[in-house]
Tab-separated table of C-alpha atoms in Angstrom:
chain	number	residue	atom	x	y	z
O	1	MET	CA	-19.510	13.855	1.766
O	2	GLY	CA	-18.478	10.448	0.191
O	3	PRO	CA	-19.845	6.897	1.757
O	4	LEU	CA	-16.787	5.099	3.355
O	5	ILE	CA	-17.665	1.315	3.368
O	6	ILE	CA	-15.749	-0.882	4.766
O	7	VAL	CA	-15.763	-4.381	3.862
O	8	SER	CA	-13.841	-7.813	5.602
O	9	GLY	CA	-14.079	-11.243	5.132
O	10	ALA	CA	-11.681	-14.570	5.576
O	11	SER	CA	-9.465	-15.511	2.191
O	12	GLY	CA	-11.464	-18.101	-0.261
O	13	SER	CA	-14.940	-15.186	0.392
O	14	GLY	CA	-15.228	-13.966	-2.322
O	15	LYS	CA	-15.504	-10.671	-0.984
O	16	SER	CA	-12.726	-8.890	-3.392
O	17	THR	CA	-14.271	-10.969	-6.990
O	18	LEU	CA	-17.378	-9.090	-5.257
O	19	ILE	CA	-16.343	-5.655	-5.127
O	20	ARG	CA	-15.653	-5.999	-8.189
O	21	ARG	CA	-18.522	-6.503	-9.825
O	22	VAL	CA	-20.078	-4.502	-7.360
O	23	LEU	CA	-18.186	-1.917	-9.097
O	24	ASP	CA	-19.131	-3.233	-11.844
O	25	ALA	CA	-22.537	-3.122	-11.436
O	26	THR	CA	-22.723	0.154	-10.535
O	27	ARG	CA	-20.252	1.966	-13.009
O	28	GLY	CA	-22.128	5.266	-13.870
O	29	ARG	CA	-24.355	5.204	-11.222
O	30	LEU	CA	-22.946	5.377	-8.426
O	31	ALA	CA	-19.451	7.854	-7.470
O	32	LEU	CA	-17.327	5.302	-6.109
O	33	ARG	CA	-13.597	3.745	-6.530
O	34	LEU	CA	-12.453	0.783	-4.313
O	35	SER	CA	-9.281	2.585	-1.539
O	36	VAL	CA	-5.698	1.175	-2.992
O	37	SER	CA	-3.001	-0.215	-0.902
O	38	ALA	CA	0.451	0.130	0.182
O	39	THR	CA	2.038	-2.757	0.193
O	40	THR	CA	5.593	-4.617	0.734
O	41	ARG	CA	5.501	-7.443	-0.805
O	42	ALA	CA	6.790	-7.990	-4.305
O	43	PRO	CA	3.070	-8.293	-6.917
O	44	ARG	CA	1.863	-11.385	-8.472
O	45	PRO	CA	1.590	-12.025	-11.787
O	46	GLY	CA	-0.445	-9.565	-13.413
O	47	GLU	CA	-0.655	-6.839	-11.436
O	48	ARG	CA	-0.013	-3.478	-11.464
O	49	ASP	CA	1.274	-0.779	-9.326
O	50	GLY	CA	-1.527	1.315	-8.804
O	51	VAL	CA	-4.120	-0.849	-10.065
O	52	ASP	CA	-3.667	-3.678	-7.661
O	53	TYR	CA	-1.504	-2.158	-4.653
O	54	HIS	CA	0.926	0.669	-4.033
O	55	PHE	CA	3.819	-2.008	-4.201
O	56	TRP	CA	7.172	-0.023	-2.324
O	57	THR	CA	9.569	-0.873	-0.637
O	58	ARG	CA	10.781	-1.499	3.702
O	59	GLU	CA	11.837	1.478	3.425
O	60	ARG	CA	9.485	3.872	1.856
O	61	PHE	CA	6.268	2.136	3.539
O	62	LEU	CA	8.110	3.041	7.068
O	63	GLU	CA	9.094	6.823	5.686
O	64	GLN	CA	4.894	7.007	5.168
O	65	LEU	CA	4.467	5.577	8.336
O	66	ALA	CA	6.333	7.835	10.015
O	67	ALA	CA	4.749	10.517	8.343
O	68	GLY	CA	0.883	10.201	9.251
O	69	ALA	CA	-0.139	8.867	6.434
O	70	PHE	CA	-1.909	5.244	6.747
O	71	LEU	CA	-5.871	5.012	8.081
O	72	GLU	CA	-4.128	1.035	9.426
O	73	HIS	CA	-1.363	-0.826	8.931
O	74	ALA	CA	-0.228	-4.348	10.222
O	75	GLU	CA	1.882	-6.480	9.144
O	76	VAL	CA	1.254	-9.502	7.842
O	77	HIS	CA	3.684	-13.069	7.232
O	78	GLY	CA	5.749	-10.172	7.572
O	79	GLN	CA	5.107	-7.931	4.803
O	80	LEU	CA	3.529	-4.628	5.555
O	81	TYR	CA	-0.324	-3.665	4.031
O	82	GLY	CA	-2.089	-0.145	4.975
O	83	THR	CA	-4.073	2.197	3.671
O	84	LEU	CA	-3.752	5.521	2.757
O	85	ARG	CA	-5.603	7.955	3.338
O	86	SER	CA	-5.307	9.880	-0.170
O	87	GLU	CA	-7.199	7.332	-1.372
O	88	VAL	CA	-9.673	7.395	0.784
O	89	ASP	CA	-10.602	11.273	2.860
O	90	PRO	CA	-10.333	13.831	-0.449
O	91	TYR	CA	-12.237	11.238	-2.292
O	92	ARG	CA	-14.364	11.757	-0.047
O	93	GLU	CA	-14.356	15.179	-0.056
O	94	ARG	CA	-15.767	15.277	-3.717
O	95	GLY	CA	-18.283	12.167	-2.597
O	96	VAL	CA	-17.007	9.757	-4.148
O	97	GLY	CA	-17.869	6.592	-1.896
O	98	VAL	CA	-14.896	4.853	-1.174
O	99	ILE	CA	-14.870	1.201	-0.375
O	100	LEU	CA	-12.279	-0.343	1.990
O	101	ASP	CA	-11.771	-4.479	1.129
O	102	ILE	CA	-10.209	-4.639	4.633
O	103	ASP	CA	-9.284	-7.419	6.982
O	104	VAL	CA	-10.320	-7.552	10.756
O	105	GLN	CA	-7.807	-5.813	12.122
O	106	GLY	CA	-7.042	-2.923	9.151
O	107	ALA	CA	-11.315	-2.246	10.140
O	108	ALA	CA	-11.401	-1.905	13.892
O	109	ALA	CA	-8.415	0.754	13.062
O	110	VAL	CA	-10.529	2.812	11.518
O	111	ARG	CA	-13.821	2.247	12.335
O	112	PRO	CA	-13.749	5.095	15.527
O	113	HIS	CA	-11.999	7.200	12.904
O	114	TYR	CA	-15.146	7.671	10.116
O	115	PRO	CA	-17.783	7.024	13.050
O	116	GLU	CA	-21.056	7.094	9.927
O	117	HIS	CA	-18.968	3.923	7.708
O	118	LEU	CA	-20.466	0.824	6.299
O	119	SER	CA	-19.654	-2.156	7.841
O	120	VAL	CA	-19.837	-5.931	5.655
O	121	PHE	CA	-18.599	-8.351	6.094
O	122	VAL	CA	-19.028	-11.514	3.470
O	123	THR	CA	-19.115	-15.194	4.649
O	124	LEU	CA	-19.858	-18.608	2.694
O	125	PRO	CA	-22.532	-20.379	3.129
O	126	ALA	CA	-20.660	-23.186	5.259
O	127	TRP	CA	-16.583	-23.652	6.061
O	128	GLU	CA	-16.471	-26.642	3.813
O	129	MET	CA	-16.760	-23.813	1.099
O	130	TYR	CA	-12.618	-21.917	2.220
O	131	GLU	CA	-10.818	-24.662	2.046
O	132	GLN	CA	-12.274	-26.113	-0.421
O	133	ARG	CA	-11.914	-22.299	-2.315
O	134	LEU	CA	-8.754	-21.853	-0.254
O	135	ARG	CA	-7.271	-25.561	-2.018
O	136	GLY	CA	-8.777	-24.226	-5.942
O	137	ARG	CA	-5.803	-21.335	-5.982
O	138	ASN	CA	-2.717	-24.317	-5.671
O	139	GLU	CA	-1.080	-22.224	-2.276
O	140	PRO	CA	1.650	-24.300	-1.453
O	141	GLU	CA	-0.320	-26.595	2.409
O	142	ALA	CA	0.571	-24.089	4.800
O	143	SER	CA	-0.209	-21.428	2.791
O	144	ILE	CA	-3.589	-22.626	3.015
O	145	ALA	CA	-3.142	-24.246	6.383
O	146	ARG	CA	-2.013	-20.444	7.865
O	147	ARG	CA	-5.322	-18.933	6.183
O	148	LEU	CA	-8.014	-21.247	7.305
O	149	ALA	CA	-5.987	-21.083	10.884
O	150	THR	CA	-6.618	-16.713	10.013
O	151	ALA	CA	-10.748	-17.479	9.000
O	152	ARG	CA	-11.296	-19.846	12.034
O	153	GLU	CA	-10.591	-16.093	13.749
O	154	GLU	CA	-11.788	-13.697	11.158
O	155	LEU	CA	-15.247	-14.862	11.608
O	156	LYS	CA	-15.514	-15.150	15.293
O	157	ARG	CA	-15.012	-11.222	14.455
O	158	VAL	CA	-18.719	-11.034	12.182
O	159	GLY	CA	-20.344	-9.657	14.486
O	160	GLU	CA	-17.314	-6.084	14.643
O	161	TYR	CA	-19.796	-5.365	11.502
O	162	GLN	CA	-23.255	-3.185	10.501
O	163	HIS	CA	-24.327	-5.765	7.783
O	164	THR	CA	-23.681	-9.119	7.537
O	165	VAL	CA	-23.927	-10.811	2.921
O	166	VAL	CA	-24.013	-14.480	2.605
O	167	ASN	CA	-22.402	-15.328	-0.349
O	168	GLY	CA	-23.112	-18.858	-1.503
O	169	ASP	CA	-24.701	-16.926	-4.792
O	170	LEU	CA	-22.507	-14.790	-6.071
O	171	ASP	CA	-25.474	-12.603	-7.823
O	172	GLY	CA	-27.760	-12.226	-5.250
O	173	ALA	CA	-25.404	-10.980	-2.956
O	174	VAL	CA	-23.800	-8.927	-5.247
O	175	ALA	CA	-27.353	-7.886	-5.334
O	176	GLU	CA	-27.198	-6.938	-1.436
O	177	LEU	CA	-24.347	-4.663	-1.035
O	178	THR	CA	-24.856	-2.434	-4.217
O	179	ALA	CA	-28.428	-1.787	-1.757
O	180	LEU	CA	-26.211	-1.873	1.413
O	181	ILE	CA	-23.604	1.217	-0.266
O	182	THR	CA	-27.091	2.828	-3.128
O	183	ARG	CA	-29.012	3.202	0.716
O	184	ALA	CA	-24.953	4.384	1.674
O	185	PHE	CA	-25.562	7.433	-0.415
O	186	PRO	CA	-26.091	11.055	0.518
O	187	ALA	CA	-29.880	11.403	-0.250
O	188	GLN	CA	-30.023	13.213	-4.560
O	189	PRO	CA	-32.233	16.469	-4.079
O	190	GLY	CA	-34.752	16.290	-6.591
């Protein structure tokens, strides 16, 4: 059985970049994939359906929710997001490790169903770095304020995770997360 790896972090922590770098660093060495979430929001420029997200209508999302297709789901800023069982269980059964890039609420919903999970919270060395990174995204001020308020609340939940990776030096954070994930795979005989 492949490991389930839950990775969370406040907006601006760099968790998505960190995950991409870990996937690149382990390619060919570990059977590892990133779960693709479903969402009702529209794709952003450059995003691809089935790669970045499964971009669904609200009706399809609600139908699949009623059918029990989701491990967890949430409404965030008016849009629905969720982790599909089909993105996790079939892969783990084949020995593939699955990374969930999810928020603290999603992680809290998933953890009880997978007691053998690995959970990691990604932080930055200083609060000012969150604001600096979010402002670098050129989002409207209201969006930045909302994300910063959410980040403050999410950071209060870091103790719910087994490990914390401080993303001050990207290469060091990649090495640390890679080591944690590598140890989560079952030992190979021989």
